[in-house]
Tab-separated table of C-alpha atoms in Angstrom:
chain	number	residue	atom	x	y	z
A	136	MET	CA	-34.927	-14.662	140.477
A	137	SER	CA	-31.992	-11.397	139.220
A	138	ASP	CA	-29.796	-10.286	141.502
A	139	ALA	CA	-32.102	-6.588	141.620
A	140	ALA	CA	-35.450	-8.959	142.543
A	141	THR	CA	-33.272	-10.784	145.636
A	142	ASN	CA	-32.246	-7.256	146.792
A	143	ASP	CA	-35.848	-5.570	146.376
A	144	ALA	CA	-37.079	-8.441	148.556
A	145	ALA	CA	-34.731	-8.657	150.829
A	146	THR	CA	-35.129	-4.342	151.281
A	147	SER	CA	-39.038	-5.336	151.388
A	148	ALA	CA	-38.436	-7.783	154.140
A	149	ALA	CA	-36.206	-5.856	156.178
A	150	ALA	CA	-38.300	-3.237	156.362
A	151	THR	CA	-41.167	-5.427	157.457
A	152	SER	CA	-39.289	-6.655	160.294
A	153	ALA	CA	-38.018	-3.354	161.268
A	154	ALA	CA	-41.851	-2.272	161.335
A	155	THR	CA	-43.257	-5.031	162.768
A	156	ARG	CA	-40.391	-5.243	165.710
A	157	ALA	CA	-41.207	-1.844	166.416
A	158	GLU	CA	-45.320	-3.030	166.992
A	159	ALA	CA	-44.064	-5.964	168.583
A	160	VAL	CA	-42.439	-3.744	171.663
A	161	THR	CA	-45.671	-2.029	171.562
A	162	LEU	CA	-47.871	-4.219	172.162
A	163	ALA	CA	-45.474	-5.445	175.096
A	164	GLY	CA	-45.484	-2.075	176.453
A	165	LEU	CA	-49.546	-1.510	176.037
A	166	VAL	CA	-50.127	-4.557	177.839
A	167	ALA	CA	-48.156	-3.459	180.663
A	168	LEU	CA	-50.505	-0.715	180.858
A	169	LEU	CA	-53.561	-2.329	180.746
A	170	GLY	CA	-53.935	-2.654	184.286
A	171	ALA	CA	-53.016	1.115	185.341
A	172	ALA	CA	-55.236	2.664	182.210
A	173	PRO	CA	-59.084	3.053	182.827
A	174	GLY	CA	-61.051	0.656	181.443
A	175	VAL	CA	-62.828	-2.666	181.546
A	176	ALA	CA	-60.582	-5.601	183.397
A	177	PRO	CA	-62.571	-8.369	181.536
A	178	VAL	CA	-61.505	-6.949	178.132
A	179	ASP	CA	-58.266	-5.902	179.860
A	180	ARG	CA	-57.851	-9.338	180.506
A	181	VAL	CA	-58.667	-9.950	176.477
A	182	LEU	CA	-56.133	-8.091	175.380
A	183	THR	CA	-53.520	-10.274	177.827
A	184	GLY	CA	-54.629	-13.317	176.567
A	185	LEU	CA	-54.432	-12.031	172.558
A	186	ALA	CA	-50.938	-10.788	173.408
A	187	THR	CA	-49.713	-13.453	174.997
A	188	ALA	CA	-51.050	-15.986	172.129
A	189	VAL	CA	-49.558	-14.138	169.684
A	190	GLY	CA	-46.509	-13.640	171.154
A	191	GLY	CA	-45.378	-9.743	172.646
A	192	ASP	CA	-42.291	-10.392	171.754
A	193	ARG	CA	-42.890	-12.009	168.504
A	194	CYS	CA	-41.806	-9.316	165.268
A	195	ASP	CA	-44.600	-10.457	162.885
A	196	VAL	CA	-47.868	-8.628	161.080
A	197	THR	CA	-50.020	-10.436	164.008
A	198	ALA	CA	-48.014	-8.840	166.810
A	199	ALA	CA	-48.591	-5.359	165.049
A	200	VAL	CA	-52.495	-5.683	164.477
A	201	ALA	CA	-52.304	-6.593	167.797
A	202	ALA	CA	-50.461	-3.956	169.252
A	203	GLU	CA	-53.080	-1.741	167.091
A	204	LEU	CA	-56.162	-3.466	168.329
A	205	ALA	CA	-54.697	-3.104	172.099
A	206	ARG	CA	-53.803	0.980	171.229
A	207	ARG	CA	-57.870	1.655	170.304
A	208	TYR	CA	-59.121	0.239	173.230
A	209	LEU	CA	-56.759	2.150	175.380
A	210	ARG	CA	-57.575	5.157	173.437
A	211	ALA	CA	-61.353	4.831	173.137
A	212	ALA	CA	-61.161	4.084	177.275
A	213	ARG	CA	-58.848	7.252	178.309
A	214	CYS	CA	-60.896	9.557	175.585
A	215	PHE	CA	-64.451	7.787	177.667
A	216	HIS	CA	-63.197	8.972	181.447
A	217	ALA	CA	-61.559	12.084	180.153
A	218	GLY	CA	-65.005	13.396	178.271
A	219	ALA	CA	-63.726	13.655	175.017
A	220	PRO	CA	-66.000	11.536	171.991
A	221	ALA	CA	-65.259	7.779	171.910
A	222	PRO	CA	-66.888	5.334	169.557
A	223	ARG	CA	-70.505	4.362	170.294
A	224	SER	CA	-69.067	0.169	170.171
A	225	TRP	CA	-67.169	1.197	173.284
A	226	GLN	CA	-69.655	3.615	174.706
A	227	VAL	CA	-71.974	0.742	175.544
A	228	LEU	CA	-69.672	-0.924	177.738
A	229	PHE	CA	-67.927	1.353	179.506
A	230	ARG	CA	-71.151	3.245	180.630
A	231	TRP	CA	-72.476	-0.016	181.053
A	232	TRP	CA	-69.684	-1.559	183.126
A	233	GLU	CA	-69.845	-1.367	187.117
A	234	PRO	CA	-67.172	-3.360	188.728
A	235	ALA	CA	-69.136	-5.031	192.005
A	236	VAL	CA	-72.218	-5.830	189.870
A	237	SER	CA	-71.122	-6.326	186.472
A	238	SER	CA	-71.044	-9.093	185.026
A	239	PRO	CA	-67.904	-10.519	183.787
A	240	LEU	CA	-68.706	-12.796	180.955
A	241	ARG	CA	-71.104	-10.314	179.450
A	242	ALA	CA	-68.416	-7.570	179.285
A	243	THR	CA	-65.625	-9.989	177.795
A	244	LEU	CA	-68.559	-11.001	175.256
A	245	VAL	CA	-69.314	-7.245	174.525
A	246	GLY	CA	-65.193	-6.654	174.466
A	247	VAL	CA	-64.473	-9.295	171.595
A	248	ALA	CA	-67.244	-8.089	169.932
A	249	VAL	CA	-66.385	-4.721	169.543
A	250	LEU	CA	-62.150	-5.607	168.913
A	251	ALA	CA	-63.558	-7.677	166.467
A	252	GLY	CA	-66.601	-6.154	164.481
A	253	ASN	CA	-65.189	-1.827	165.216
A	254	ASP	CA	-61.762	-2.292	165.894
A	255	LEU	CA	-59.586	-5.395	163.881
A	256	PRO	CA	-60.802	-3.836	160.172
A	257	PRO	CA	-58.994	-0.601	160.601
A	258	ALA	CA	-56.504	-1.907	162.479
A	259	VAL	CA	-55.224	-4.206	159.234
A	260	VAL	CA	-55.784	-0.612	157.324
A	261	SER	CA	-53.650	1.317	160.014
A	262	THR	CA	-50.730	-2.048	159.902
A	263	CYS	CA	-51.134	-2.311	155.848
A	264	THR	CA	-50.120	1.531	155.594
A	265	LEU	CA	-47.564	1.408	158.555
A	266	LEU	CA	-46.032	-1.626	156.454
A	267	GLY	CA	-46.419	0.705	153.185
A	268	HIS	CA	-48.670	-2.638	151.268
A	269	ALA	CA	-52.068	-3.230	150.447
A	270	PRO	CA	-53.195	-6.128	152.852
A	271	GLY	CA	-52.195	-9.425	151.682
A	272	PRO	CA	-51.936	-13.277	153.003
A	273	ALA	CA	-50.161	-12.311	155.756
A	274	GLU	CA	-52.704	-9.777	156.838
A	275	CYS	CA	-55.531	-12.713	156.082
A	276	ASP	CA	-53.547	-14.740	158.241
A	277	ALA	CA	-53.542	-11.831	161.125
A	278	VAL	CA	-56.899	-11.582	161.164
A	279	ASP	CA	-57.495	-15.633	161.316
A	280	SER	CA	-55.168	-15.922	163.752
A	281	ILE	CA	-56.811	-13.312	166.217
A	282	SER	CA	-60.621	-14.115	165.433
A	283	ARG	CA	-59.464	-17.958	166.194
A	284	THR	CA	-57.875	-16.054	169.872
A	285	LEU	CA	-60.382	-14.336	170.522
A	286	ALA	CA	-63.351	-17.326	169.919
A	287	ASP	CA	-60.886	-19.482	172.041
A	288	ILE	CA	-61.102	-16.567	175.174
A	289	VAL	CA	-65.051	-16.187	174.843
A	290	ARG	CA	-65.326	-20.139	175.242
A	291	ASP	CA	-62.952	-20.346	177.797
A	292	ALA	CA	-65.000	-16.589	179.574
A	293	VAL	CA	-68.152	-19.226	179.308
A	294	LEU	CA	-66.198	-22.480	180.944
A	295	ASP	CA	-65.160	-19.836	183.852
A	296	ALA	CA	-69.050	-18.190	184.393
A	297	GLY	CA	-69.512	-22.290	185.525
A	298	GLY	CA	-73.429	-21.530	184.513
A	299	ALA	CA	-73.965	-18.601	186.410
A	300	ASP	CA	-75.116	-16.733	183.305
A	301	PRO	CA	-77.124	-19.452	181.335
A	302	ASP	CA	-78.519	-16.172	178.461
A	303	GLY	CA	-74.663	-14.940	178.481
A	304	ALA	CA	-73.748	-18.386	177.563
A	305	GLU	CA	-76.320	-18.719	175.238
A	306	ALA	CA	-75.591	-15.221	173.453
A	307	ALA	CA	-71.244	-16.048	173.707
A	308	GLU	CA	-73.138	-18.968	170.905
A	309	GLY	CA	-74.037	-16.511	168.721
A	310	LEU	CA	-71.073	-14.477	169.159
A	311	LEU	CA	-68.865	-17.619	168.130
A	312	LEU	CA	-70.748	-17.792	164.528
A	313	LEU	CA	-70.034	-14.217	164.180
A	314	LEU	CA	-66.448	-14.869	164.601
A	315	ALA	CA	-66.481	-17.818	162.106
A	316	ARG	CA	-67.952	-14.991	159.370
A	317	ARG	CA	-64.352	-13.677	158.263
A	318	ASP	CA	-65.893	-10.322	158.023
A	319	PRO	CA	-63.246	-8.696	159.784
A	320	TRP	CA	-61.255	-9.311	156.648
A	321	ARG	CA	-63.744	-8.595	154.146
A	322	LEU	CA	-64.567	-5.125	155.795
A	323	ALA	CA	-60.313	-4.409	156.050
A	324	GLU	CA	-60.085	-5.251	152.425
A	325	HIS	CA	-62.832	-3.282	151.488
A	326	LEU	CA	-61.490	0.198	154.134
A	327	TRP	CA	-58.491	-0.278	152.092
A	328	THR	CA	-60.156	0.264	148.472
A	329	LEU	CA	-61.128	3.594	150.542
A	330	ARG	CA	-58.036	5.198	151.321
A	331	GLY	CA	-58.093	8.729	149.797
A	332	ARG	CA	-61.370	9.215	149.918
A	333	PRO	CA	-61.645	10.343	153.157
A	334	ALA	CA	-65.323	10.952	153.143
A	335	GLU	CA	-66.733	7.713	152.468
A	336	ALA	CA	-63.992	6.194	154.696
A	337	GLU	CA	-65.140	8.288	157.813
A	338	ALA	CA	-68.822	7.462	156.845
A	339	GLU	CA	-68.344	3.578	156.270
A	340	ARG	CA	-65.931	3.455	160.026
A	341	SER	CA	-69.134	5.109	161.355
A	342	ALA	CA	-71.094	2.710	160.564
A	343	LEU	CA	-69.311	-0.063	161.222
A	344	ASP	CA	-69.321	1.296	164.710
A	345	TRP	CA	-73.404	1.701	164.485
A	346	ARG	CA	-73.568	-1.916	163.763
A	347	THR	CA	-70.924	-2.771	166.665
A	348	SER	CA	-72.660	-1.158	169.213
A	349	ALA	CA	-76.256	-2.681	168.040
A	350	VAL	CA	-74.602	-6.083	168.905
A	351	GLY	CA	-73.150	-4.524	172.123
A	352	ARG	CA	-76.139	-3.452	173.470
A	353	ALA	CA	-77.813	-7.097	172.125
A	354	LEU	CA	-75.189	-8.837	174.537
A	355	LEU	CA	-75.955	-6.923	177.085
A	356	ALA	CA	-79.542	-7.186	177.446
């Protein structure tokens, strides 16, 4: 590798490190807000568990994408409780959730479904926009890592339920199959191709929100 190429690579790596370092710090800060912000307690625990698995002080793409997931959830919760527009997929959960009577397992399942199905693809696009490059192997690895962690959280939630919600446990199996299909990565790549075409991108995000809201309603049925 030439000196110029080496310098370019070092500069790119430094820029990526700086950007992801800022996002990792934001991840830690966002997780600290979860308990105080309006939301759904089981989803707060999902994101706290994700941050723990990712490592809130890490400076890599996975931490950056996880931070964007937390940011999107907090923004949706605040908008919903303020009477402002919020994603349909999150509205399904926010309208259903009643802390005293709602099933934590079902809330966990819907939260994971929305995080993976509606929020993860655009979170990758936002992160890549911040870093100034197209989705690549690092982002693909981040999506796979986050999906595996979310699947582990679902399995733990089923165990914690202890057979109290057999229908929920059965629904969890279907969600685990969805998490294993790598749809979030394919959707992230597709959304990236729509940059510069805002009408098409918005239509695709709206369709994604509709599909995920339907999954959420099915998980709560």
